[in-house]
Short mmCIF file of C-alpha atoms in Angstrom, two decimals:
data_model
loop_
_atom_site.label_atom_id
_atom_site.label_comp_id
_atom_site.label_asym_id
_atom_site.label_seq_id
_atom_site.Cartn_x
_atom_site.Cartn_y
_atom_site.Cartn_z
CA UNK V 1151 5.28 -11.24 -11.82
CA UNK V 1152 1.51 -11.59 -11.69
CA UNK V 1153 0.98 -8.05 -12.95
CA UNK V 1154 3.48 -8.61 -15.78
CA UNK V 1155 1.71 -11.83 -16.77
CA UNK V 1156 -1.67 -10.04 -16.69
CA UNK V 1157 -0.32 -7.12 -18.77
CA UNK V 1158 1.09 -9.58 -21.31
CA UNK V 1159 -2.27 -11.34 -21.61
CA UNK V 1160 -4.27 -8.09 -21.84
CA UNK V 1161 -1.92 -6.47 -24.36
CA UNK V 1162 -1.13 -9.71 -26.21
CA UNK V 1163 2.51 -8.60 -26.17
CA UNK V 1164 5.61 -10.51 -25.04
CA UNK V 1165 6.88 -7.69 -22.75
CA UNK V 1166 10.18 -8.04 -20.87
CA UNK V 1167 8.99 -6.03 -17.85
CA UNK V 1168 6.76 -3.22 -16.61
CA UNK V 1169 9.30 -0.41 -16.33
CA UNK V 1170 9.41 2.22 -19.10
CA UNK V 1171 12.65 0.82 -20.53
CA UNK V 1172 11.63 -2.83 -20.41
CA UNK V 1173 8.06 -2.17 -21.54
CA UNK V 1174 9.39 -1.03 -24.92
CA UNK V 1175 11.63 -4.04 -25.36
CA UNK V 1176 9.92 -7.15 -26.59
CA UNK V 1177 11.04 -10.73 -26.27
CA UNK V 1178 11.40 -12.67 -29.46
CA UNK V 1179 8.00 -14.18 -29.92
CA UNK V 1180 8.03 -17.82 -30.93
CA UNK V 1181 4.57 -17.51 -32.39
CA UNK V 1182 2.37 -14.78 -33.75
CA UNK V 1183 0.30 -12.41 -31.69
CA UNK V 1184 -3.12 -13.61 -30.65
CA UNK V 1185 -5.66 -12.77 -33.37
CA UNK V 1186 -8.63 -12.57 -31.01
CA UNK V 1187 -7.63 -11.58 -27.49
CA UNK V 1188 -10.37 -12.92 -25.20
CA UNK V 1189 -8.83 -11.37 -22.05
CA UNK V 1190 -8.81 -7.86 -23.55
CA UNK V 1191 -12.30 -8.30 -24.95
CA UNK V 1192 -13.77 -9.44 -21.62
CA UNK V 1193 -12.00 -6.71 -19.60
CA UNK V 1194 -12.96 -3.90 -22.03
CA UNK V 1195 -16.60 -5.09 -22.15
CA UNK V 1196 -16.81 -5.28 -18.35
CA UNK V 1197 -15.26 -1.83 -17.92
CA UNK V 1198 -17.72 -0.37 -20.47
CA UNK V 1199 -20.71 -2.00 -18.75
CA UNK V 1200 -19.80 -0.97 -15.20
CA UNK V 1201 -18.71 2.58 -16.02
CA UNK V 1202 -21.43 3.65 -18.46
CA UNK V 1203 -23.01 5.97 -15.86
CA UNK V 1204 -20.98 8.76 -14.27
CA UNK V 1205 -21.38 8.88 -10.50
CA UNK V 1206 -22.00 12.26 -8.92
CA UNK V 1207 -20.77 13.33 -5.50
CA UNK V 1208 -23.58 14.50 -3.27
CA UNK V 1209 -23.32 15.91 0.25
CA UNK V 1210 -26.38 14.87 2.28
CA UNK V 1211 -27.48 17.41 4.89
CA UNK V 1212 -30.64 15.89 6.33
CA UNK V 1213 -32.02 18.11 9.05
CA UNK V 1214 -29.14 20.60 8.85
CA UNK V 1215 -29.59 24.35 9.09
CA UNK V 1216 -29.47 26.67 6.05
CA UNK V 1217 -25.80 27.62 6.48
CA UNK V 1218 -24.67 23.98 6.32
CA UNK V 1219 -26.95 23.27 3.32
CA UNK V 1220 -25.45 26.25 1.44
CA UNK V 1221 -21.96 25.04 2.30
CA UNK V 1222 -22.82 21.54 1.03
CA UNK V 1223 -24.07 22.96 -2.29
CA UNK V 1224 -20.83 24.94 -2.70
CA UNK V 1225 -18.79 21.83 -1.94
CA UNK V 1226 -20.75 19.87 -4.57
CA UNK V 1227 -20.00 22.57 -7.15
CA UNK V 1228 -16.32 22.52 -6.20
CA UNK V 1229 -16.09 18.72 -6.53
CA UNK V 1230 -17.94 18.82 -9.87
CA UNK V 1231 -15.47 21.44 -11.15
CA UNK V 1232 -12.46 19.37 -10.06
CA UNK V 1233 -13.91 16.23 -11.67
CA UNK V 1234 -14.47 18.05 -14.98
CA UNK V 1235 -10.94 19.56 -15.19
CA UNK V 1236 -8.30 17.98 -17.41
CA UNK V 1237 -6.44 15.52 -15.24
CA UNK V 1238 -3.27 13.51 -15.83
CA UNK V 1239 -3.36 13.97 -19.61
CA UNK V 1240 -6.99 12.82 -19.76
CA UNK V 1241 -10.14 14.77 -20.59
CA UNK V 1242 -11.37 14.73 -16.98
CA UNK V 1243 -11.20 12.78 -13.70
CA UNK V 1244 -13.77 10.28 -14.97
CA UNK V 1245 -11.40 9.28 -17.80
CA UNK V 1246 -8.63 8.77 -15.22
CA UNK V 1247 -11.05 6.64 -13.22
CA UNK V 1248 -11.73 4.46 -16.28
CA UNK V 1249 -8.02 3.73 -16.63
CA UNK V 1250 -7.75 2.90 -12.93
CA UNK V 1251 -10.78 0.60 -13.12
CA UNK V 1252 -9.20 -1.15 -16.11
CA UNK V 1253 -5.98 -1.56 -14.07
CA UNK V 1254 -8.08 -3.12 -11.33
CA UNK V 1255 -9.58 -5.59 -13.79
CA UNK V 1256 -6.24 -6.49 -15.37
CA UNK V 1257 -3.80 -6.37 -12.44
CA UNK V 1258 -6.12 -6.89 -9.42
CA UNK V 1259 -5.18 -3.43 -8.19
CA UNK V 1260 -6.00 0.12 -9.25
CA UNK V 1261 -4.75 3.33 -7.64
CA UNK V 1262 -5.69 7.00 -7.81
CA UNK V 1263 -3.49 9.65 -6.23
CA UNK V 1264 -5.15 12.93 -5.23
CA UNK V 1265 -3.09 15.90 -4.10
CA UNK V 1266 -3.01 19.69 -4.03
CA UNK V 1267 -0.49 21.10 -6.51
CA UNK V 1268 0.95 24.31 -4.99
CA UNK V 1269 2.54 25.39 -8.29
CA UNK V 1270 -0.61 25.15 -10.41
CA UNK V 1271 -2.88 25.89 -7.43
CA UNK V 1272 -5.35 23.10 -8.15
CA UNK V 1273 -6.42 19.65 -7.06
CA UNK V 1274 -4.75 16.96 -9.16
CA UNK V 1275 -6.01 13.44 -9.77
CA UNK V 1276 -3.53 10.95 -11.19
CA UNK V 1277 -3.56 7.30 -12.14
CA UNK V 1278 -0.77 5.42 -10.40
CA UNK V 1279 0.56 2.22 -11.92
CA UNK V 1280 -0.11 -0.68 -9.52
CA UNK V 1281 3.52 -1.87 -9.51
CA UNK V 1282 4.70 1.55 -8.29
CA UNK V 1283 2.83 1.16 -4.97
CA UNK V 1284 4.83 -0.44 -2.19
CA UNK V 1285 3.96 -1.30 1.41
CA UNK V 1286 6.09 -2.29 4.35
CA UNK V 1287 5.62 -6.08 4.67
CA UNK V 1288 5.78 -5.92 8.48
CA UNK V 1289 3.06 -3.29 8.52
CA UNK V 1290 0.91 -5.22 6.03
CA UNK V 1291 1.13 -8.61 7.71
CA UNK V 1292 -2.48 -8.37 8.96
CA UNK V 1293 -3.78 -7.02 5.65
CA UNK V 1294 -4.24 -3.38 6.63
CA UNK V 1295 -1.04 -1.38 6.05
CA UNK V 1296 -1.07 2.13 7.51
CA UNK V 1297 1.23 3.60 4.84
CA UNK V 1298 1.42 3.30 1.08
CA UNK V 1299 4.55 4.36 -0.76
CA UNK V 1300 4.43 5.59 -4.36
CA UNK V 1301 7.94 4.95 -5.72
CA UNK V 1302 8.74 6.49 -9.10
CA UNK V 1303 11.27 8.65 -10.91
CA UNK V 1304 10.66 12.41 -10.91
CA UNK V 1305 12.46 15.33 -12.54
CA UNK V 1306 14.64 17.03 -9.91
CA UNK V 1307 14.05 20.51 -11.39
CA UNK V 1308 10.28 20.11 -11.13
CA UNK V 1309 10.78 19.09 -7.50
CA UNK V 1310 12.78 22.27 -6.91
CA UNK V 1311 9.85 24.29 -8.32
CA UNK V 1312 7.52 22.62 -5.84
CA UNK V 1313 9.92 22.66 -2.88
CA UNK V 1314 12.28 25.66 -3.34
CA UNK V 1315 13.47 25.55 0.29
CA UNK V 1316 14.85 22.03 -0.30
CA UNK V 1317 16.94 22.90 -3.39
CA UNK V 1318 20.26 21.78 -1.86
CA UNK V 1319 18.95 18.38 -0.78
CA UNK V 1320 17.23 17.78 -4.11
CA UNK V 1321 20.33 18.65 -6.12
CA UNK V 1322 22.49 16.46 -3.84
CA UNK V 1323 20.09 13.48 -4.06
CA UNK V 1324 21.29 10.39 -5.88
CA UNK V 1325 19.96 10.25 -9.41
CA UNK V 1326 18.52 7.14 -10.95
CA UNK V 1327 21.80 6.62 -12.80
CA UNK V 1328 23.51 6.13 -9.41
CA UNK V 1329 20.75 3.91 -8.10
CA UNK V 1330 21.55 0.22 -8.15
CA UNK V 1331 18.25 -0.54 -9.87
CA UNK V 1332 17.80 2.82 -11.60
CA UNK V 1333 18.80 1.73 -15.08
CA UNK V 1334 16.90 -1.51 -14.76
CA UNK V 1335 13.69 -0.14 -13.24
CA UNK V 1336 13.45 3.27 -14.82
CA UNK V 1337 14.48 3.62 -18.46
CA UNK V 1338 14.32 7.37 -18.98
CA UNK V 1339 17.15 7.37 -21.52
CA UNK V 1340 19.48 10.38 -21.58
CA UNK V 1341 17.45 12.26 -18.95
CA UNK V 1342 18.19 9.71 -16.25
CA UNK V 1343 20.55 12.12 -14.47
CA UNK V 1344 17.68 14.58 -14.03
CA UNK V 1345 15.53 11.95 -12.38
CA UNK V 1346 15.44 11.13 -8.68
CA UNK V 1347 13.51 8.41 -6.93
#
């Protein structure tokens, strides 16, 4: 509810919810949209101020031998190359980071998911929407959960490409159309049968 309220204030839109289906639907607004959105202005200004310089990863090898220093330089080049690749529909990883930082300013939470894609054979960096991250409340009771769960709809045929040995299980998995909350949470239209949670 807090994230929905924050998204409404930032976007100055009377959104019904944060899922793809509900995000498109708008409530009937009793008034007009805000002409000058102070929340958006403050957040965008803060994001621009904080992120004007691009940080660079550096591996410090104080007192290390030549082999380790060479390895550190190669690692720096590798990280620089990954950061400059197109990521998640953005120009590079820094652009993804800007979106995540904006999420942090708007919704009090920002998430980046980093993984190795075996199909494309590359490191992928993706922005994750804060409301898609779940934790076990029992595990989080002291404020330090050991596991984070990214819950979202995914195309079952893309999953089969990534995990060909699991084809039977993926094809037998309940689709979002069978899920009790599938239609409400994930509004993927006619492709909902292709999607699994």
